[in-house]
Short mmCIF file of C-alpha atoms (C1' of nucleotides) in Angstrom, two decimals:
data_model
loop_
_atom_site.label_atom_id
_atom_site.label_comp_id
_atom_site.label_asym_id
_atom_site.label_seq_id
_atom_site.Cartn_x
_atom_site.Cartn_y
_atom_site.Cartn_z
CA UNK B 1 40.42 -36.19 -6.51
CA UNK B 2 39.90 -36.47 -10.21
CA UNK B 3 36.45 -34.91 -10.24
CA UNK B 4 37.04 -31.75 -8.27
CA UNK B 5 38.21 -29.95 -11.37
CA UNK B 6 35.03 -30.76 -13.27
CA UNK B 7 32.40 -30.30 -10.62
CA UNK B 8 32.49 -26.55 -10.77
CA UNK B 9 30.81 -25.89 -14.14
CA UNK B 10 27.19 -26.73 -13.39
CA UNK B 11 27.11 -24.88 -10.13
CA UNK B 12 29.21 -21.92 -11.08
CA UNK B 13 27.52 -21.63 -14.45
CA UNK B 14 24.14 -21.02 -12.86
CA UNK B 15 25.73 -18.78 -10.28
CA UNK B 16 27.28 -16.70 -13.00
CA UNK B 17 24.02 -16.48 -14.86
CA UNK B 18 22.35 -15.26 -11.70
CA UNK B 19 25.02 -12.63 -11.22
CA UNK B 20 24.74 -11.49 -14.83
CA UNK B 21 20.95 -11.26 -14.70
CA UNK B 22 21.07 -9.48 -11.36
CA UNK B 23 23.63 -7.03 -12.64
CA UNK B 24 21.54 -6.07 -15.64
CA UNK B 25 18.38 -5.65 -13.63
CA UNK B 26 20.06 -3.73 -10.83
CA UNK B 27 21.89 -1.35 -13.12
CA UNK B 28 18.57 -0.55 -14.70
CA UNK B 29 16.31 -0.42 -11.70
CA UNK B 30 18.39 -0.39 -8.56
CA UNK B 31 19.05 -3.06 -5.99
CA UNK B 32 15.94 -2.76 -3.91
CA UNK B 33 13.69 -2.54 -6.91
CA UNK B 34 14.96 -5.83 -8.23
CA UNK B 35 13.17 -8.80 -6.72
CA UNK B 36 14.63 -12.24 -6.30
CA UNK B 37 11.62 -13.64 -8.09
CA UNK B 38 12.48 -11.56 -11.10
CA UNK B 39 16.11 -12.64 -11.17
CA UNK B 40 15.11 -16.27 -10.79
CA UNK B 41 12.67 -16.01 -13.67
CA UNK B 42 15.29 -14.43 -15.90
CA UNK B 43 17.66 -17.31 -15.17
CA UNK B 44 14.83 -19.82 -15.46
CA UNK B 45 15.15 -21.28 -12.02
CA UNK B 46 12.78 -21.15 -9.07
CA UNK B 47 12.94 -18.71 -6.20
CA UNK B 48 14.15 -21.51 -3.95
CA UNK B 49 16.78 -22.25 -6.56
CA UNK B 50 18.18 -18.78 -6.02
CA UNK B 51 18.49 -19.39 -2.32
CA UNK B 52 20.39 -22.54 -3.06
CA UNK B 53 23.17 -20.39 -4.51
CA UNK B 54 22.94 -17.38 -2.23
CA UNK B 55 21.86 -17.48 1.40
CA UNK B 56 20.25 -14.06 1.10
CA UNK B 57 20.21 -10.86 -0.92
CA UNK B 58 23.20 -9.50 0.98
CA UNK B 59 25.27 -12.35 -0.34
CA UNK B 60 24.23 -11.39 -3.84
CA UNK B 61 25.27 -7.79 -3.23
CA UNK B 62 28.58 -8.95 -1.87
CA UNK B 63 29.22 -11.24 -4.83
CA UNK B 64 28.39 -8.47 -7.25
CA UNK B 65 30.77 -6.10 -5.57
CA UNK B 66 33.55 -8.68 -5.53
CA UNK B 67 32.88 -9.34 -9.18
CA UNK B 68 32.95 -5.65 -9.90
CA UNK B 69 36.31 -5.27 -8.19
CA UNK B 70 37.78 -7.89 -10.47
CA UNK B 71 36.24 -6.58 -13.67
CA UNK B 72 37.12 -3.01 -12.90
CA UNK B 73 40.62 -4.12 -11.98
CA UNK B 74 41.01 -5.96 -15.26
CA UNK B 75 39.76 -2.99 -17.24
CA UNK B 76 42.06 -0.56 -15.46
CA UNK B 77 45.00 -2.93 -15.79
CA UNK B 78 44.33 -3.14 -19.51
CA UNK B 79 44.16 0.60 -19.87
CA UNK B 80 47.25 1.06 -17.73
CA UNK B 81 49.37 -1.35 -19.73
CA UNK B 82 48.18 0.21 -22.97
CA UNK B 83 49.16 3.64 -21.65
CA UNK B 84 52.55 2.28 -20.60
CA UNK B 85 53.08 1.09 -24.17
CA UNK B 86 52.31 4.47 -25.59
CA UNK B 87 54.43 6.59 -23.29
CA UNK B 88 57.12 6.36 -20.66
CA UNK B 89 56.15 9.58 -18.98
CA UNK B 90 53.89 9.05 -15.95
CA UNK B 91 51.86 12.20 -16.58
CA UNK B 92 51.34 11.33 -20.22
CA UNK B 93 50.30 7.87 -19.12
CA UNK B 94 47.57 9.21 -16.88
CA UNK B 95 46.38 11.54 -19.60
CA UNK B 96 46.24 8.67 -22.05
CA UNK B 97 44.43 6.52 -19.53
CA UNK B 98 41.82 9.14 -18.86
CA UNK B 99 41.21 9.53 -22.54
CA UNK B 100 40.86 5.79 -22.94
CA UNK B 101 38.42 5.74 -20.04
CA UNK B 102 36.38 8.51 -21.63
CA UNK B 103 36.28 6.54 -24.86
CA UNK B 104 35.05 3.52 -23.00
CA UNK B 105 32.20 5.51 -21.54
CA UNK B 106 31.22 6.66 -25.01
CA UNK B 107 30.90 3.07 -26.11
CA UNK B 108 28.80 1.99 -23.15
CA UNK B 109 25.73 4.18 -23.53
CA UNK B 110 24.19 3.51 -20.15
CA UNK B 111 26.59 1.06 -18.62
CA UNK B 112 29.35 2.14 -16.33
CA UNK B 113 31.60 0.25 -14.10
CA UNK B 114 31.40 1.01 -10.43
CA UNK B 115 27.79 2.01 -10.61
CA UNK B 116 26.55 -0.90 -8.62
CA UNK B 117 29.00 -0.12 -5.90
CA UNK B 118 27.74 3.39 -5.60
CA UNK B 119 24.14 2.34 -5.75
CA UNK B 120 24.56 0.05 -2.81
CA UNK B 121 26.47 2.45 -0.63
CA UNK B 122 23.70 4.84 0.05
CA UNK B 123 21.45 2.10 1.22
CA UNK B 124 24.17 0.17 2.92
CA UNK B 125 22.52 0.26 6.28
CA UNK B 126 20.33 -2.38 4.78
CA UNK B 127 23.29 -4.60 4.37
CA UNK B 128 25.57 -6.34 6.74
CA UNK B 129 29.11 -5.55 7.72
CA UNK B 130 30.55 -7.81 5.06
CA UNK B 131 28.91 -5.89 2.24
CA UNK B 132 30.28 -2.69 3.65
CA UNK B 133 33.69 -4.27 3.93
CA UNK B 134 33.56 -5.46 0.33
CA UNK B 135 32.60 -2.01 -0.77
CA UNK B 136 35.38 -0.39 1.17
CA UNK B 137 37.76 -2.88 -0.33
CA UNK B 138 36.67 -1.86 -3.83
CA UNK B 139 37.38 1.77 -3.14
CA UNK B 140 40.73 1.01 -1.57
CA UNK B 141 41.66 -1.12 -4.57
CA UNK B 142 40.97 1.81 -6.83
CA UNK B 143 43.07 4.10 -4.69
CA UNK B 144 46.00 1.67 -4.48
CA UNK B 145 45.99 1.28 -8.22
CA UNK B 146 46.65 4.95 -8.82
CA UNK B 147 48.66 6.06 -5.82
CA UNK B 148 52.03 5.05 -7.26
CA UNK B 149 51.18 6.66 -10.58
CA UNK B 150 50.40 10.03 -9.06
CA UNK B 151 53.42 9.82 -6.78
CA UNK B 152 55.60 9.33 -9.86
CA UNK B 153 53.92 12.24 -11.59
CA UNK B 154 54.38 14.53 -8.60
CA UNK B 155 58.09 13.71 -8.59
CA UNK B 156 58.54 14.34 -12.30
CA UNK B 157 56.24 17.36 -12.39
CA UNK B 158 56.27 18.99 -8.97
CA UNK B 159 52.97 20.85 -8.58
CA UNK B 160 52.88 24.43 -7.37
CA UNK B 161 51.15 23.38 -4.17
CA UNK B 162 51.92 19.94 -2.72
CA UNK B 163 49.48 17.19 -3.63
CA UNK B 164 48.81 13.94 -1.83
CA UNK B 165 48.86 11.04 -4.34
CA UNK B 166 46.20 9.15 -2.41
CA UNK B 167 43.86 12.11 -2.49
CA UNK B 168 44.49 12.50 -6.18
CA UNK B 169 43.58 8.85 -6.72
CA UNK B 170 40.39 9.34 -4.72
CA UNK B 171 39.65 12.37 -6.84
CA UNK B 172 39.62 10.22 -9.95
CA UNK B 173 37.26 7.80 -8.27
CA UNK B 174 35.07 10.61 -6.98
CA UNK B 175 34.84 12.41 -10.31
CA UNK B 176 33.80 9.27 -12.16
CA UNK B 177 31.31 8.24 -9.51
CA UNK B 178 29.94 11.72 -9.12
CA UNK B 179 29.70 12.21 -12.87
CA UNK B 180 27.65 9.04 -13.12
CA UNK B 181 25.25 10.31 -10.51
CA UNK B 182 24.96 13.76 -12.01
CA UNK B 183 24.73 12.28 -15.47
CA UNK B 184 21.78 10.15 -14.46
CA UNK B 185 20.21 12.94 -12.47
CA UNK B 186 20.32 15.28 -15.42
CA UNK B 187 19.36 12.58 -17.87
CA UNK B 188 22.30 13.69 -19.98
CA UNK B 189 24.45 10.63 -20.70
CA UNK B 190 27.18 12.65 -22.37
CA UNK B 191 27.96 14.40 -19.08
CA UNK B 192 29.97 11.43 -17.87
CA UNK B 193 32.33 11.48 -20.84
CA UNK B 194 32.75 15.25 -20.72
CA UNK B 195 33.50 15.18 -17.02
CA UNK B 196 36.24 12.62 -17.45
CA UNK B 197 37.78 14.74 -20.18
CA UNK B 198 37.45 17.87 -18.08
CA UNK B 199 39.09 16.10 -15.15
CA UNK B 200 41.85 15.12 -17.53
CA UNK B 201 42.31 18.71 -18.48
CA UNK B 202 42.50 19.71 -14.84
CA UNK B 203 45.04 17.04 -13.99
CA UNK B 204 47.12 18.34 -16.86
CA UNK B 205 46.86 21.89 -15.58
CA UNK B 206 47.81 20.96 -12.04
CA UNK B 207 51.02 19.20 -12.99
CA UNK B 208 51.94 20.93 -16.24
CA UNK B 209 51.75 24.48 -14.98
CA UNK B 210 54.87 25.68 -16.70
CA UNK U 1 -12.98 34.13 3.30
CA UNK U 2 -11.73 35.10 6.71
CA UNK U 3 -10.55 31.65 7.74
CA UNK U 4 -8.59 30.52 4.73
CA UNK U 5 -5.50 32.32 5.89
CA UNK U 6 -5.44 30.53 9.22
CA UNK U 7 -6.15 26.99 8.15
CA UNK U 8 -2.64 26.22 6.98
CA UNK U 9 -0.62 26.05 10.23
CA UNK U 10 -1.87 22.78 11.70
CA UNK U 11 -1.59 20.94 8.45
CA UNK U 12 1.76 22.25 7.33
CA UNK U 13 3.22 21.93 10.81
CA UNK U 14 2.72 18.17 10.83
CA UNK U 15 3.88 17.97 7.26
CA UNK U 16 7.08 19.76 8.10
CA UNK U 17 7.69 17.53 11.08
CA UNK U 18 7.29 14.52 8.82
CA UNK U 19 9.76 15.94 6.34
CA UNK U 20 12.28 16.71 9.05
CA UNK U 21 12.01 13.26 10.61
CA UNK U 22 12.19 11.59 7.22
CA UNK U 23 15.23 13.60 6.27
CA UNK U 24 17.12 12.59 9.39
CA UNK U 25 16.28 8.94 9.02
CA UNK U 26 17.01 8.81 5.30
CA UNK U 27 20.34 10.58 5.54
CA UNK U 28 21.36 8.00 8.08
CA UNK U 29 19.93 4.85 6.57
CA UNK U 30 18.83 5.51 3.03
CA UNK U 31 15.43 5.95 1.50
CA UNK U 32 14.42 2.34 1.11
CA UNK U 33 15.67 1.38 4.52
CA UNK U 34 13.47 3.98 6.17
CA UNK U 35 9.96 2.71 6.78
CA UNK U 36 6.89 4.86 6.96
CA UNK U 37 6.10 3.27 10.29
CA UNK U 38 9.37 4.58 11.63
CA UNK U 39 8.79 8.10 10.38
CA UNK U 40 5.26 8.09 11.74
CA UNK U 41 6.46 6.95 15.14
CA UNK U 42 9.09 9.68 15.24
CA UNK U 43 6.42 12.28 14.51
CA UNK U 44 4.00 10.59 16.90
CA UNK U 45 1.27 9.93 14.41
CA UNK U 46 -0.01 6.68 12.97
CA UNK U 47 1.01 5.12 9.70
CA UNK U 48 -2.28 6.06 8.14
CA UNK U 49 -1.70 9.58 9.39
CA UNK U 50 1.33 9.73 7.20
CA UNK U 51 -0.73 8.79 4.17
CA UNK U 52 -3.07 11.63 4.90
CA UNK U 53 -0.23 14.04 4.26
CA UNK U 54 1.48 12.16 1.44
CA UNK U 55 -0.29 9.89 -1.03
CA UNK U 56 2.72 7.59 -1.17
CA UNK U 57 6.43 7.34 -0.58
CA UNK U 58 7.16 8.88 -3.96
CA UNK U 59 5.43 12.05 -2.85
CA UNK U 60 7.67 12.14 0.20
CA UNK U 61 10.74 11.77 -2.00
CA UNK U 62 9.51 14.54 -4.23
CA UNK U 63 8.82 16.86 -1.33
CA UNK U 64 12.25 16.17 0.14
CA UNK U 65 13.96 16.94 -3.12
CA UNK U 66 12.03 20.17 -3.55
CA UNK U 67 12.92 21.08 -0.01
CA UNK U 68 16.52 20.22 -0.64
CA UNK U 69 16.66 22.45 -3.71
CA UNK U 70 15.55 25.38 -1.60
CA UNK U 71 17.88 24.70 1.32
CA UNK U 72 20.84 24.05 -0.89
CA UNK U 73 20.02 27.16 -2.85
CA UNK U 74 19.90 29.21 0.34
CA UNK U 75 23.20 27.82 1.53
CA UNK U 76 24.93 28.45 -1.75
CA UNK U 77 23.43 31.92 -2.01
CA UNK U 78 24.79 32.66 1.46
CA UNK U 79 28.23 31.42 0.58
CA UNK U 80 28.16 33.29 -2.71
CA UNK U 81 27.23 36.60 -1.19
CA UNK U 82 29.85 36.15 1.51
CA UNK U 83 32.46 35.47 -1.16
CA UNK U 84 31.31 38.53 -3.06
CA UNK U 85 31.90 40.62 0.07
CA UNK U 86 35.41 39.33 0.44
CA UNK U 87 36.57 39.74 -3.12
CA UNK U 88 35.62 41.32 -6.44
CA UNK U 89 37.59 38.85 -8.47
CA UNK U 90 35.44 35.99 -9.82
CA UNK U 91 38.21 33.41 -9.45
CA UNK U 92 38.97 34.47 -5.90
CA UNK U 93 35.26 34.27 -5.19
CA UNK U 94 35.06 30.67 -6.30
CA UNK U 95 38.14 29.79 -4.31
CA UNK U 96 36.65 31.42 -1.24
CA UNK U 97 33.36 29.65 -1.81
CA UNK U 98 35.00 26.28 -2.10
CA UNK U 99 36.89 26.89 1.10
CA UNK U 100 33.69 27.89 2.86
CA UNK U 101 32.01 24.76 1.54
CA UNK U 102 34.86 22.62 2.81
CA UNK U 103 34.53 24.26 6.21
CA UNK U 104 30.84 23.52 6.22
CA UNK U 105 31.53 19.86 5.60
CA UNK U 106 33.95 19.81 8.51
CA UNK U 107 31.20 21.08 10.76
CA UNK U 108 28.59 18.58 9.63
CA UNK U 109 30.18 15.28 10.63
CA UNK U 110 27.90 13.01 8.66
CA UNK U 111 25.44 15.41 7.15
CA UNK U 112 25.82 16.69 3.65
CA UNK U 113 23.47 18.52 1.48
CA UNK U 114 22.53 16.89 -1.77
CA UNK U 115 22.98 13.43 -0.37
CA UNK U 116 19.31 12.62 -0.48
CA UNK U 117 19.19 13.59 -4.08
CA UNK U 118 21.96 11.23 -4.95
CA UNK U 119 20.56 8.45 -2.86
CA UNK U 120 17.30 8.52 -4.74
CA UNK U 121 18.76 8.70 -8.20
CA UNK U 122 20.15 5.21 -8.34
CA UNK U 123 16.86 3.72 -7.40
CA UNK U 124 14.82 6.17 -9.33
CA UNK U 125 13.16 3.55 -11.39
CA UNK U 126 11.20 2.92 -8.28
CA UNK U 127 9.80 6.35 -8.50
CA UNK U 128 7.56 8.12 -10.88
CA UNK U 129 8.37 10.61 -13.57
CA UNK U 130 7.77 13.55 -11.24
CA UNK U 131 10.48 12.44 -8.84
CA UNK U 132 12.91 12.16 -11.69
CA UNK U 133 11.87 15.58 -12.91
CA UNK U 134 12.39 17.08 -9.47
CA UNK U 135 15.79 15.50 -9.28
CA UNK U 136 16.79 16.78 -12.67
CA UNK U 137 15.60 20.19 -11.65
CA UNK U 138 17.87 20.11 -8.62
CA UNK U 139 20.91 19.34 -10.71
CA UNK U 140 20.06 22.01 -13.25
CA UNK U 141 19.61 24.53 -10.46
CA UNK U 142 23.09 23.77 -9.24
CA UNK U 143 24.52 24.16 -12.72
CA UNK U 144 22.72 27.44 -13.37
CA UNK U 145 23.99 28.84 -10.13
CA UNK U 146 27.62 28.47 -11.15
CA UNK U 147 27.59 28.89 -14.91
CA UNK U 148 27.83 32.67 -14.86
CA UNK U 149 30.57 32.54 -12.27
CA UNK U 150 32.78 30.24 -14.32
CA UNK U 151 32.05 32.21 -17.46
CA UNK U 152 33.29 35.35 -15.73
CA UNK U 153 36.38 33.53 -14.51
CA UNK U 154 37.16 32.19 -17.98
CA UNK U 155 36.96 35.73 -19.34
CA UNK U 156 39.24 37.21 -16.67
CA UNK U 157 41.61 34.24 -16.60
CA UNK U 158 41.54 32.57 -20.01
CA UNK U 159 42.53 28.94 -19.53
CA UNK U 160 45.16 27.32 -21.71
CA UNK U 161 42.54 25.03 -23.25
CA UNK U 162 38.98 26.32 -23.61
CA UNK U 163 36.59 25.33 -20.85
CA UNK U 164 32.82 25.15 -20.94
CA UNK U 165 31.36 26.95 -17.91
CA UNK U 166 28.44 24.55 -17.71
CA UNK U 167 30.75 21.56 -17.60
CA UNK U 168 32.81 23.25 -14.95
CA UNK U 169 29.68 23.78 -12.86
CA UNK U 170 28.75 20.14 -13.28
CA UNK U 171 32.27 19.25 -12.22
CA UNK U 172 31.73 20.97 -8.89
CA UNK U 173 28.50 19.08 -8.42
CA UNK U 174 30.11 15.81 -9.48
CA UNK U 175 33.12 16.17 -7.21
CA UNK U 176 31.01 16.87 -4.17
CA UNK U 177 28.55 14.09 -4.92
CA UNK U 178 31.28 11.64 -5.82
CA UNK U 179 33.33 12.55 -2.77
CA UNK U 180 30.34 11.84 -0.56
CA UNK U 181 29.95 8.42 -2.13
CA UNK U 182 33.62 7.57 -1.92
CA UNK U 183 33.82 9.00 1.55
CA UNK U 184 31.04 6.74 2.73
CA UNK U 185 32.38 3.79 0.82
CA UNK U 186 35.78 4.12 2.41
CA UNK U 187 34.34 4.97 5.80
CA UNK U 188 36.69 7.92 5.88
CA UNK U 189 34.61 11.03 6.58
CA UNK U 190 37.55 13.39 6.07
CA UNK U 191 37.75 12.42 2.40
CA UNK U 192 34.87 14.73 1.53
CA UNK U 193 36.57 17.83 2.94
CA UNK U 194 39.91 16.96 1.38
CA UNK U 195 38.33 16.38 -2.02
CA UNK U 196 36.65 19.76 -1.98
CA UNK U 197 39.96 21.39 -1.12
CA UNK U 198 41.77 19.39 -3.78
CA UNK U 199 39.17 20.39 -6.34
CA UNK U 200 39.74 23.97 -5.24
CA UNK U 201 43.42 23.55 -5.87
CA UNK U 202 42.72 22.16 -9.31
CA UNK U 203 40.35 24.96 -10.23
CA UNK U 204 43.09 27.37 -9.19
CA UNK U 205 45.63 25.57 -11.35
CA UNK U 206 43.40 25.51 -14.40
CA UNK U 207 42.72 29.23 -14.44
CA UNK U 208 45.82 30.59 -12.71
CA UNK U 209 48.39 28.87 -14.87
CA UNK U 210 50.65 31.86 -15.30
"C1'" DA N 1 22.61 -49.66 -7.24
"C1'" DG N 2 23.78 -45.80 -4.57
"C1'" DA N 3 25.38 -41.14 -3.48
"C1'" DC N 4 25.48 -36.63 -4.21
"C1'" DA N 5 24.71 -32.12 -6.54
"C1'" DA N 6 21.47 -29.18 -8.31
"C1'" DC N 7 17.61 -28.17 -8.35
"C1'" DT N 8 11.64 -27.77 -7.95
"C1'" DG N 9 7.34 -27.09 -5.33
"C1'" DT N 10 4.93 -25.87 -1.56
"C1'" DA N 11 3.72 -24.14 2.60
"C1'" DC N 12 4.88 -20.92 5.80
"C1'" DC N 13 6.29 -16.38 8.64
"C1'" DA N 14 7.55 -11.33 9.03
"C1'" DC N 15 7.24 -6.93 7.51
"C1'" DG N 16 6.54 -2.88 4.80
"C1'" DA N 17 3.57 -0.28 1.32
"C1'" DG N 18 -0.81 1.21 0.40
"C1'" DT N 19 -6.28 1.19 0.94
"C1'" DC N 20 -10.47 1.97 3.36
"C1'" DA N 21 -14.24 2.99 6.34
"C1'" DA N 22 -14.98 4.80 10.38
"C1'" DG N 23 -14.05 7.98 14.46
"C1'" DC N 24 -12.88 12.24 16.88
"C1'" DA N 25 -12.37 17.23 17.76
"C1'" DA N 26 -12.76 21.82 16.58
"C1'" DT N 27 -15.03 25.13 13.90
"C1'" DG N 28 -18.72 26.86 11.59
"C1'" DT N 29 -24.12 27.32 10.26
"C1'" DC N 30 -29.00 27.21 11.06
"C1'" DG P 1 -28.57 23.73 21.11
"C1'" DA P 2 -28.62 20.62 16.91
"C1'" DC P 3 -25.90 19.42 13.21
"C1'" DA P 4 -22.57 19.43 9.58
"C1'" DT P 5 -18.17 20.19 7.62
"C1'" DT P 6 -13.22 19.90 7.75
"C1'" DG P 7 -8.71 18.52 9.40
"C1'" DC P 8 -6.70 14.81 11.22
"C1'" DT P 9 -6.33 10.17 13.18
"C1'" DT P 10 -7.08 5.22 13.83
"C1'" DG P 11 -7.33 0.11 13.26
"C1'" DA P 12 -8.06 -3.47 10.28
"C1'" DC P 13 -7.34 -5.10 5.87
"C1'" DT P 14 -4.69 -6.65 1.20
"C1'" DC P 15 -0.70 -7.58 -1.27
"C1'" DG P 16 4.18 -8.10 -2.65
"C1'" DT P 17 8.75 -9.44 -1.19
"C1'" DG P 18 12.48 -11.48 1.67
"C1'" DG P 19 13.53 -15.47 3.98
"C1'" DT P 20 12.87 -20.42 6.07
"C1'" DA P 21 11.94 -25.30 5.99
"C1'" DC P 22 11.66 -29.29 3.94
"C1'" DA P 23 10.22 -33.09 1.08
"C1'" DG P 24 10.68 -34.67 -3.49
"C1'" DT P 25 12.94 -35.01 -8.36
"C1'" DT P 26 16.46 -35.43 -11.86
"C1'" DG P 27 20.96 -36.12 -13.74
"C1'" DT P 28 25.66 -37.54 -13.18
"C1'" DC P 29 29.56 -39.93 -11.26
"C1'" DT P 30 31.22 -44.14 -9.10
#
DNA sequence: AGACAACTGTACCACGAGTCAAGCAATGTC
DNA sequence: GACATTGCTTGACTCGTGGTACAGTTGTCT
């Protein structure tokens, strides 16, 4: 029982390298367009070596989504706690958060969190039920993270027409995801940032209508 | 010179049937997941028959996008003219249009216009420059369609903070696209309709802040 | 010395994209 | 009536990729 703590590194190290290489390639070219061969070469292992770590490509997709949930969660948690430092008001917090998010998207020229998730959804018939479940889980995690925030805002700043906090949380998710798609479609990277800021402005208008 | 007018039908008829079959299959399962074999079978021709009409799968994607631009344009034009009948006020028109769009999405349980576009974007490295161009064109067409409308609204109802009409148009596009993605990801079809209505509410709040 | 983890190499199958030469049917021309 | 062209179709091929199976190799821990 003394070795269990140290036996992870070798295995997980390669696994992580596979995930990192796959992520880069997929973000650039899409899931289907990225071959296992290619990932294996990038990580300097053989094709069979890949299958040692992942039973099939679905498993890779699943792992990437799970990974994305964690990373996105960490990022949002960071932004949330930073916003909490800067203001006690729930509306101000959201506005700060959205600005921080926009700033993040300026920094990452072509990278954007959540993109892999979206890219897999449309083809998800290719995948098995577990991938779909993982994906659903990611979206629910996003919603849960913001529901309480919007509920607090709605209490402090009652909107003219009633607003469901869950729907508002989904709206944030939808705007970001949609902006990524439109941004890529238009080949105008700045669209993503502007859309987040515009959404921010709209959130402000909805709750701060006085 | 007497026969040139009549030689189209047979050819275009099969072509249209291919497009229709491909559309149905792709909306359901995604572009990559839909094989040419499958499309050919649905249209009752052979695989090679397909390649007579389209040089490759990229050409199919391109044709579908072009087709989508036209259909979406027709739909939006219909909704726009209907809204113009019901109100002279540009803001009211948009609000009516968004409600009509939401109603449309209630009717189509799983179908949504623009979905094919989005589904191809993430994998667009697979495709050639022409597909990307067609896709970009589709997004620009959407923007152009709404820019004037939002400009008129901003004049009649000056928002608290200045708003770019083009960005506002992109927002509409982004919300719908993003809502489709999130909707599918969550496996909650009603999300799409609710998001459109929520976006409507937000548009209202932004311009009608008095 | 032995066991196990983490691979490599190779040979194999299934299937989908795309190519090609040939075939058929209807329409036209001589 | 012979024949040629055109629109459309077919079946047989190649090739890349996912996935399987399995035997062998190397390094590390005990």
